[in-house]
Every structure is written in C-alpha cells, then in structure tokens.
Coordinates of C-alpha atoms in Angstrom, one line a residue:
M1 CA 61.5 126.3 83.3
T2 CA 61.4 125.6 86.8
E3 CA 64.2 123.0 86.1
R4 CA 66.3 125.6 84.4
L5 CA 66.2 128.4 87.1
L6 CA 67.5 125.8 89.7
V7 CA 70.5 126.0 87.7
L8 CA 70.9 130.0 90.0
A9 CA 71.3 127.8 92.8
Q10 CA 74.9 126.8 92.2
F11 CA 75.8 130.6 92.0
Y12 CA 75.9 130.0 96.0
L13 CA 79.2 128.7 97.7
N14 CA 77.6 125.1 98.5
P15 CA 80.7 122.8 97.9
L16 CA 80.3 120.0 96.1
E17 CA 77.7 120.5 93.9
T18 CA 77.3 118.8 90.0
P19 CA 77.1 120.7 87.1
R20 CA 72.9 120.4 85.7
L21 CA 73.2 122.4 82.5
D22 CA 76.0 122.3 79.9
V23 CA 78.1 125.4 78.3
A24 CA 75.5 125.7 75.7
Q25 CA 72.1 125.4 77.4
L26 CA 73.7 128.4 79.9
Q27 CA 74.6 130.1 76.8
R28 CA 70.8 129.9 76.1
L29 CA 69.5 130.5 79.3
H30 CA 71.9 133.8 79.4
W31 CA 70.1 134.9 76.4
L32 CA 66.5 134.5 77.6
L33 CA 67.0 136.0 80.7
T34 CA 69.1 139.1 79.3
S35 CA 66.2 139.6 76.9
Y36 CA 63.7 139.5 79.4
H37 CA 65.2 141.7 81.7
S38 CA 66.3 144.3 78.5
D39 CA 64.7 147.4 80.3
T40 CA 66.5 147.3 83.5
G41 CA 69.8 146.8 82.3
G42 CA 70.6 143.4 82.4
Y43 CA 69.1 141.1 84.9
S44 CA 70.5 139.7 88.4
V45 CA 71.1 136.8 89.7
R46 CA 70.9 137.8 93.3
D47 CA 67.1 139.7 93.0
I48 CA 66.1 136.6 90.9
L49 CA 66.9 134.3 93.6
R50 CA 65.1 136.9 96.2
Q51 CA 61.8 136.7 94.0
L52 CA 61.9 132.8 93.4
S53 CA 62.1 132.6 97.3
P54 CA 59.3 132.5 99.8
D55 CA 58.8 135.2 101.9
C56 CA 59.5 136.0 105.8
G57 CA 55.9 135.7 106.5
D58 CA 55.1 132.8 104.7
L59 CA 58.4 131.3 107.0
I60 CA 58.0 132.6 110.4
I61 CA 53.7 133.1 111.0
R62 CA 53.9 134.3 114.5
G63 CA 56.3 135.9 116.9
I64 CA 56.3 136.8 120.9
V65 CA 59.2 139.3 122.5
Y66 CA 59.2 139.4 125.9
G67 CA 55.3 138.7 126.3
S68 CA 54.0 141.2 123.6
K69 CA 53.1 139.8 120.1
V70 CA 54.4 141.0 117.3
N71 CA 54.5 140.9 113.3
T72 CA 56.6 139.2 112.2
S73 CA 57.0 140.4 108.6
Q74 CA 58.3 143.5 110.1
M75 CA 60.5 141.7 112.2
F76 CA 62.9 139.7 109.4
V77 CA 64.6 140.9 106.3
K78 CA 65.0 138.8 103.1
R79 CA 68.1 139.3 102.2
P80 CA 70.6 137.2 99.5
T81 CA 73.6 135.8 101.4
S82 CA 76.7 133.1 100.3
S83 CA 74.8 130.3 100.4
N84 CA 70.6 131.0 100.0
V85 CA 68.3 133.7 100.7
C86 CA 67.5 134.3 104.1
C87 CA 65.2 135.6 106.6
I88 CA 67.6 137.9 109.0
F89 CA 66.2 138.8 112.3
N90 CA 67.8 142.3 113.9
Y91 CA 69.8 143.4 111.2
R92 CA 71.6 146.0 110.7
R93 CA 74.0 146.0 107.3
P94 CA 72.7 148.1 104.4
S95 CA 71.4 146.5 100.9
Y96 CA 73.9 145.9 98.4
S97 CA 71.7 145.3 95.3
R98 CA 72.6 145.6 91.9
F99 CA 69.8 148.3 91.4
A100 CA 69.7 151.6 92.9
R101 CA 65.8 151.5 93.6
I102 CA 66.2 148.0 95.2
R103 CA 69.1 149.5 97.3
E104 CA 66.8 152.2 99.0
E105 CA 63.6 149.3 99.2
D106 CA 66.0 147.5 101.3
N107 CA 67.5 150.4 103.5
A108 CA 64.0 151.8 104.4
E109 CA 62.4 148.5 105.3
M110 CA 65.8 147.6 107.6
R111 CA 65.3 151.0 109.1
A112 CA 61.6 150.5 109.6
Q113 CA 62.4 147.7 112.1
P114 CA 61.9 147.7 115.4
K115 CA 65.4 147.0 117.5
V116 CA 65.3 144.1 119.6
V117 CA 67.7 144.2 122.5
F118 CA 68.1 141.1 124.4
E119 CA 67.6 142.0 128.2
S120 CA 66.4 139.5 130.1
N121 CA 67.3 135.9 130.9
S122 CA 63.7 134.4 132.2
I123 CA 62.5 131.6 129.5
L124 CA 59.6 133.1 130.0
N125 CA 60.4 136.7 128.7
S126 CA 62.1 134.9 125.6
V127 CA 62.1 136.0 121.8
Q128 CA 60.0 133.2 120.6
F129 CA 58.6 132.4 116.9
V130 CA 56.5 129.8 115.2
L131 CA 58.0 128.5 112.0
Q132 CA 56.0 127.1 109.1
D133 CA 57.3 124.8 106.6
T134 CA 56.6 125.1 102.6
P135 CA 54.1 123.6 100.7
E136 CA 54.7 120.4 99.3
N137 CA 54.8 121.3 95.9
D138 CA 57.4 124.1 96.7
R139 CA 60.7 123.6 95.5
T140 CA 62.3 125.3 97.6
N141 CA 65.4 124.4 100.0
T142 CA 65.1 125.2 103.8
F143 CA 67.8 123.8 105.3
M144 CA 70.6 125.9 104.3
T145 CA 70.9 128.3 107.1
N146 CA 73.8 131.0 107.9
N147 CA 74.4 133.3 110.8
A148 CA 75.5 136.9 110.5
F149 CA 75.8 139.4 113.7
Q150 CA 74.1 142.6 113.2
E151 CA 76.8 144.5 110.7
D152 CA 78.2 141.2 109.5
Y153 CA 77.4 140.0 105.8
A154 CA 75.7 136.6 106.9
T155 CA 78.1 133.5 105.4
V156 CA 78.6 130.0 106.3
Q157 CA 82.0 129.9 105.5
S158 CA 83.5 132.4 108.2
T159 CA 80.7 132.0 111.2
T160 CA 81.7 130.2 114.0
L161 CA 78.3 130.2 115.7
G162 CA 77.7 127.1 113.7
E163 CA 74.1 125.6 112.2
M164 CA 71.2 124.5 114.0
L165 CA 68.4 122.5 112.0
V166 CA 65.2 123.0 113.7
D167 CA 63.1 119.7 112.5
H168 CA 59.2 119.3 112.2
N169 CA 57.1 119.3 115.5
T170 CA 60.1 120.3 117.2
I171 CA 60.5 122.9 120.3
V172 CA 63.9 124.3 120.5
E173 CA 64.8 126.0 122.7
I174 CA 68.3 128.2 121.8
P175 CA 70.4 129.6 125.2
I176 CA 72.9 132.5 124.4
Q177 CA 76.0 132.7 126.4
P178 CA 77.9 136.1 125.5
T179 CA 81.3 136.6 126.2
F180 CA 83.2 140.2 126.4
F181 CA 86.8 140.2 125.5
S182 CA 89.2 143.5 125.5
S183 CA 92.8 144.3 125.5
S184 CA 94.8 147.3 126.9
E185 CA 97.2 150.0 125.4
G186 CA 100.1 147.7 126.3
V187 CA 99.2 144.9 123.7
R188 CA 99.5 147.2 120.8
T189 CA 103.1 147.3 120.9
V190 CA 103.0 144.0 119.9
P191 CA 102.9 143.4 116.3
P192 CA 99.2 141.7 115.2
Q193 CA 101.2 138.9 114.1
A194 CA 102.0 137.8 117.3
R195 CA 98.9 139.0 119.2
R196 CA 96.6 137.4 116.5
C197 CA 94.1 140.7 116.5
Y198 CA 93.5 144.4 115.2
F199 CA 92.5 147.3 117.3
P200 CA 89.9 149.0 115.3
E201 CA 92.0 151.2 113.2
E202 CA 94.4 148.4 111.9
G203 CA 91.5 146.6 110.8
R204 CA 90.0 149.2 108.7
K205 CA 93.6 150.0 107.8
V206 CA 93.9 146.7 106.2
L207 CA 90.6 146.8 104.3
N208 CA 91.0 150.3 103.3
Q209 CA 87.2 151.3 104.9
T210 CA 85.2 152.0 108.0
Y211 CA 84.4 148.5 109.2
Y212 CA 86.5 145.9 110.3
S213 CA 85.2 142.4 111.0
I214 CA 87.5 139.0 110.3
D215 CA 83.8 138.2 108.4
E216 CA 84.1 141.1 106.3
C217 CA 87.8 140.5 105.9
L218 CA 86.9 137.2 105.0
L219 CA 84.7 138.3 102.2
L220 CA 86.4 140.4 100.4
C221 CA 89.6 138.0 100.6
R222 CA 87.2 135.2 98.7
S223 CA 85.8 137.6 96.3
Q224 CA 89.2 138.8 95.4
S225 CA 90.3 135.0 95.2
M226 CA 86.9 134.5 92.7
M227 CA 88.2 137.8 91.0
N228 CA 91.9 136.6 90.3
H229 CA 90.3 133.0 88.9
C230 CA 87.7 134.1 86.9
G231 CA 87.3 137.8 86.5
C232 CA 84.1 138.4 88.2
V233 CA 82.4 137.5 91.3
S234 CA 79.1 135.5 92.0
P235 CA 76.6 138.0 92.7
P236 CA 75.7 136.4 96.4
M237 CA 79.0 137.0 97.8
I238 CA 78.9 140.8 96.8
G239 CA 78.3 142.2 100.0
S240 CA 79.7 145.8 100.4
S241 CA 80.2 148.4 98.4
T242 CA 83.2 147.4 96.5
N243 CA 83.2 148.1 92.6
V244 CA 83.4 144.7 91.5
T245 CA 82.2 142.8 88.1
Y246 CA 79.2 140.0 88.8
C247 CA 79.7 137.1 87.4
G248 CA 76.5 135.7 85.1
L249 CA 75.4 131.9 83.7
P250 CA 78.6 131.7 81.4
D251 CA 80.6 131.9 84.1
L252 CA 78.9 129.2 86.5
P253 CA 81.8 126.3 84.9
C254 CA 85.0 129.0 86.5
L255 CA 82.6 129.4 89.3
S256 CA 82.4 125.6 89.9
K257 CA 86.0 124.9 89.1
W258 CA 87.0 128.1 92.3
K259 CA 84.9 126.4 94.2
S260 CA 86.8 123.1 94.2
I261 CA 89.8 124.4 94.5
W262 CA 88.9 126.7 97.2
Y263 CA 87.8 123.9 98.9
G264 CA 90.5 121.4 98.3
Y265 CA 88.3 118.6 97.8
D266 CA 90.2 117.3 94.5
E267 CA 90.4 113.4 94.6
Y268 CA 94.2 114.0 93.8
P269 CA 95.9 116.8 95.1
Y270 CA 99.5 115.7 95.3
L271 CA 99.4 114.9 91.3
Q272 CA 98.3 118.6 90.5
E273 CA 101.1 121.2 90.7
G274 CA 100.8 125.0 91.1
K275 CA 99.8 127.1 93.8
D276 CA 96.5 126.3 93.9
Q277 CA 95.9 124.1 96.1
M278 CA 96.7 126.8 98.5
A279 CA 93.8 129.1 98.3
Q280 CA 92.7 128.9 101.9
R281 CA 95.5 130.2 102.9
E282 CA 95.4 133.2 100.8
C283 CA 93.4 135.0 104.3
T284 CA 95.9 134.6 106.9
H285 CA 96.1 138.5 107.1
C286 CA 92.5 138.1 108.5
L287 CA 92.2 138.6 112.5
P288 CA 89.8 138.7 115.1
T289 CA 89.9 142.2 116.6
C290 CA 90.8 142.5 119.8
N291 CA 87.9 144.2 121.3
G292 CA 84.4 142.7 121.3
V293 CA 81.8 140.1 122.3
S294 CA 81.8 136.1 120.8
F295 CA 78.6 134.0 121.9
S296 CA 78.0 130.5 122.3
I297 CA 74.8 129.4 121.4
T298 CA 73.2 125.2 122.6
S299 CA 70.1 123.8 121.9
N300 CA 67.5 121.7 124.2
V301 CA 64.9 119.9 121.9
A302 CA 61.4 118.5 122.6
P303 CA 59.1 117.0 120.5
L304 CA 55.5 119.5 119.7
R305 CA 52.5 117.5 120.5
R306 CA 50.5 116.9 117.5
N307 CA 46.6 118.7 116.9
Y308 CA 44.3 116.3 115.4
N309 CA 41.6 118.8 116.0
E310 CA 40.3 120.9 112.5
T311 CA 39.9 124.2 114.4
G312 CA 43.7 123.6 115.2
Y313 CA 45.4 124.5 119.0
L314 CA 43.2 125.9 121.3
M315 CA 45.7 127.9 123.0
G316 CA 48.8 129.8 123.4
L317 CA 51.3 130.7 120.6
L318 CA 50.1 128.1 118.6
K319 CA 46.3 129.0 118.9
G320 CA 44.2 128.1 115.8
L321 CA 47.1 126.5 113.7
T322 CA 46.8 123.2 112.3
N323 CA 49.4 120.6 111.5
E324 CA 48.2 120.7 107.3
R325 CA 52.0 122.4 107.2
P326 CA 54.8 121.2 109.5
L327 CA 55.2 123.5 112.6
A328 CA 58.4 124.3 114.4
V329 CA 59.0 126.6 117.5
I330 CA 62.0 128.7 118.2
K331 CA 63.1 130.2 121.6
F332 CA 65.9 132.4 122.2
F333 CA 67.2 133.9 125.8
F334 CA 70.2 134.2 127.6
K335 CA 71.4 131.2 129.5
L336 CA 73.1 133.2 132.6
R337 CA 72.2 136.3 134.7
F338 CA 76.0 137.1 134.0
A339 CA 78.8 137.1 131.1
Q340 CA 82.7 136.2 131.4
A341 CA 85.1 139.6 130.5
T342 CA 88.3 138.8 129.7
K343 CA 90.9 141.6 129.2
S344 CA 94.4 140.7 127.5
E345 CA 97.6 142.6 129.3
L346 CA 101.3 143.1 128.1
V347 CA 102.7 140.8 130.9
S348 CA 106.9 141.7 130.4
T349 CA 108.6 142.4 127.6
W350 CA 111.8 140.2 126.6
V351 CA 114.1 142.6 128.8
V352 CA 111.8 141.3 131.6
L353 CA 111.6 137.6 130.4
L354 CA 115.3 137.8 130.1
N355 CA 115.8 138.8 133.7
R356 CA 113.5 136.1 134.7
F357 CA 115.2 133.6 133.2
G358 CA 118.3 134.9 134.4
G359 CA 116.6 135.0 138.1
I360 CA 115.9 131.1 137.8
L361 CA 119.1 130.1 136.5
S362 CA 121.0 132.4 139.4
L363 CA 118.5 130.2 141.9
M364 CA 119.0 127.0 140.7
Y365 CA 122.4 126.5 139.3
G366 CA 124.4 129.7 141.3
F367 CA 125.0 131.6 138.8
S368 CA 122.7 133.8 135.9
I369 CA 122.9 134.5 132.0
V370 CA 125.4 137.8 132.9
S371 CA 127.2 135.0 134.1
Y372 CA 127.5 133.3 130.9
I373 CA 127.8 136.0 129.2
E374 CA 131.0 136.8 131.7
I375 CA 132.3 133.5 131.0
F376 CA 131.7 133.6 127.1
Y377 CA 133.8 136.7 127.1
Y378 CA 136.7 135.6 129.4
L379 CA 136.5 132.7 126.5
T380 CA 136.9 134.3 123.4
G381 CA 136.7 138.2 123.8
K382 CA 139.0 138.6 126.6
W383 CA 141.8 137.0 124.8
F384 CA 141.6 139.1 121.7
V385 CA 142.1 142.1 123.8
Y386 CA 144.9 140.9 126.2
I387 CA 146.7 140.0 122.5
Y388 CA 145.8 143.1 121.0
R389 CA 147.2 145.2 123.9
S390 CA 150.0 143.4 124.2
R391 CA 151.6 143.9 120.4
S392 CA 150.3 147.7 121.4
K393 CA 152.9 148.4 124.0
R394 CA 155.6 146.1 122.3
T395 CA 155.0 149.1 119.2
V396 CA 155.4 151.5 121.5
R397 CA 158.5 150.8 123.2
A398 CA 160.4 150.0 120.0
G399 CA 159.1 153.3 118.6
H400 CA 160.5 155.3 121.8
S401 CA 164.1 153.6 122.9
L402 CA 165.3 155.4 126.1
Y403 CA 167.7 154.8 128.3
W404 CA 165.8 153.6 131.4
D405 CA 168.9 154.2 133.4
E406 CA 168.2 157.7 133.7
L407 CA 165.1 158.0 134.8
M408 CA 166.2 156.2 137.7
P409 CA 166.9 158.3 141.2
K410 CA 170.6 158.6 141.8
R411 CA 171.9 157.3 144.9
F412 CA 172.3 159.8 147.8
R413 CA 175.8 161.1 148.5
T414 CA 177.3 163.0 151.4
P415 CA 179.8 165.2 151.0
N416 CA 183.2 164.7 152.4

C-alpha cells in the first residue's frame, strides 16, 4: 500500500516524473480511497499528503529567536504547496482546505502563532533553528523546498529567491538583504505593458480579488491553464478561494501530459503543431507590483562538528542532542544595517523627448526637427497650396470680367 500511495506525489508540479501506475491501477486506488473516505464526502489528496508527511516538530526540533528559546512546533505551520508539504515559518495566508473543519483548524493554528519581526542584523541576535533528518525507514523526500512571502502561495515555479539545500552536519548562515522600490503618481500615466508593473488597484482589477502579487497571478494563470486542458486542477495547486474542480487519481495521466506541455520538455516540439508549446506564454499579463520589497539571499556554509559522546553535545543550542539522526543548524539575519530604496519617476513625455532631440539636432547640425518639418512642407505641401491658390485666382478673373482701365485714375487736366 505504501508503494501505491507514493503515486499521490505525482500531483505535485515537479517536472520529469515517470508514471508509477497504469490506468487500471489508478482506477482501483481511486475506488479504495473513495470507499475509505465515504463518510466525509470523498477523499482529499492534499489532506492525505499532509497526514503522511512528518510533523514540523519532528523536523525542526529546537530554535532561538533573538536569544530566547522558542517552541518550534508553535512557530511553523505544515501546509501543502505546489511541490511538497512544507513547514512554513511566519506565514500569513489562510487555509484553503477542501473541508471547512480543517480550514478552521489551520486558521486557528496560524492566528495562535507568535509574529516574528526581523529587527536586528547582528548574527548573535539572529533567528536560529536546529533541523533533524527523518529516520532511515521513512519514505519522505525532504530535498524539495520552495519559498513564499507572508501572504503568497508557496510555489517553486514563481519564486525569485531560489532554493537552498541544507546538507547533513552543516551550519548554514543565510544573510537577507531587502530592497524597497516604489513608483510616483506620474508613472500611472504610462500603460502597465510599458512600465511592466501594476499598482495595487490595477492588480486587484486584473485578478478580480482583494489581493494581488505576481505569485498570485501566476498561480491563478497556471490553474486556469490546467483547468482548460484537463477540466480540473491539481489539489496541491488550489491555494485560493476560486471555485474549481479538484483532480482525482483518474486524472493523473492528463496532469502528466499538461506538465510536459507546460514545462516544454518534449523531445521533438517542432514536429507537433498547434499552440500547446506556447503554454508558458499564456501568463504574460502577470506583472510585478510597482510598490513593494524584494529580497536577495546568500549562504555561508560551515561544517558542524560531530559529537561522539553518548550524552550528546554539552552546551549551546545542541545540548543533549546526538548524531543518531543527522543534524543541521540554520541562521537567519539581515546582511547590512541599511537597505536600498529606489523610486521610479516619470522623467519626460513624448513632447519633451521630441524637444530634446530637436535641441540636439540644432546643436550638432544647425537646424532642429522643426526645420525638417518646414523643408518637408515646402517640398510637398507648399507647392500644392501655391498651385491651388493660382487656379483659384484665375477662376475669379474669368467670372468677373472687368475693364481694368476704368478703374485707373484719369490724368489731371487744367482748364483753358
């Protein structure tokens, strides 16, 4: 049964996966799960994956936040994501489980979490956690990770932070450097396709919801593409309140085909006709926000000294722990005491730009763009105007025949 349940991992959006079961076996497993969960109205793939995954307290066993020890089981929430079931720290996004009872439990757990605000950049006052690997007989894969920022849905496809592999018996320091960016009101006059970003109200209008981010837009765009191709959405991908159909085990062959089209790893794509190879270009309307903050992270890795005492480590955060299961320590802190802030301003409009080009031409060549326009006018339009006026004058003279000598003044004559 364990081998059969491993097929549920194919609902994740990890590319290049080979099918584990054929169609008949998928139908059989679908019938078994439906019968087992008949009292709850059907089975939920994301909830089963969550139940089969290790708890956060088993993976993150100790922690220090600014010098104070914390209960790590209360600092992390276990949530299904698009590529795995992850332990997420300092998270804000509400749960979107299929069942109302689980949603309420997840939201209550999230509200009870202490909110950690990063304020110090000293490595001595950093946030530190001790990670412990799963037992050898555990079938859990722990090397697939992803990132999210507070309210975004954690997805490995749209993150810009990258991934960081924490190896056994290592100390990994992760300096974080934020960069703030904003845009002035003058930038609003430029279309979003030209400035390549959305203001808050523009993004909310694009998604027709109260929250917008590029991760949120890509999530909905991928879900819509999956819906158009298979008629349903993979359960780990459902991270919003949109009303969609959940995919089941019989839909796995279609989802596998969708992933091959989306990621575009066909061996001979030029032999296939149609627009399927353009799937990734369907989300070009998803743009970043004009105001916000971005993060860049680096890593410093050092070896963790192994302990050979039966009683474990003697001091520090690892006191009393042994190397029976591999350990690792991660540390988060701000890299610098300051952060860079950038602001986009509207430098000039097309009228000002034309004026500048005219000034450059006037300086370099002795005449400006207006001179070009005048030359063009005299070479083209001026001749037409001159011919038109000359013909109009001839027409007036032909219609009013006057003897012009009568209008001339007579010579002055003196009387005799």
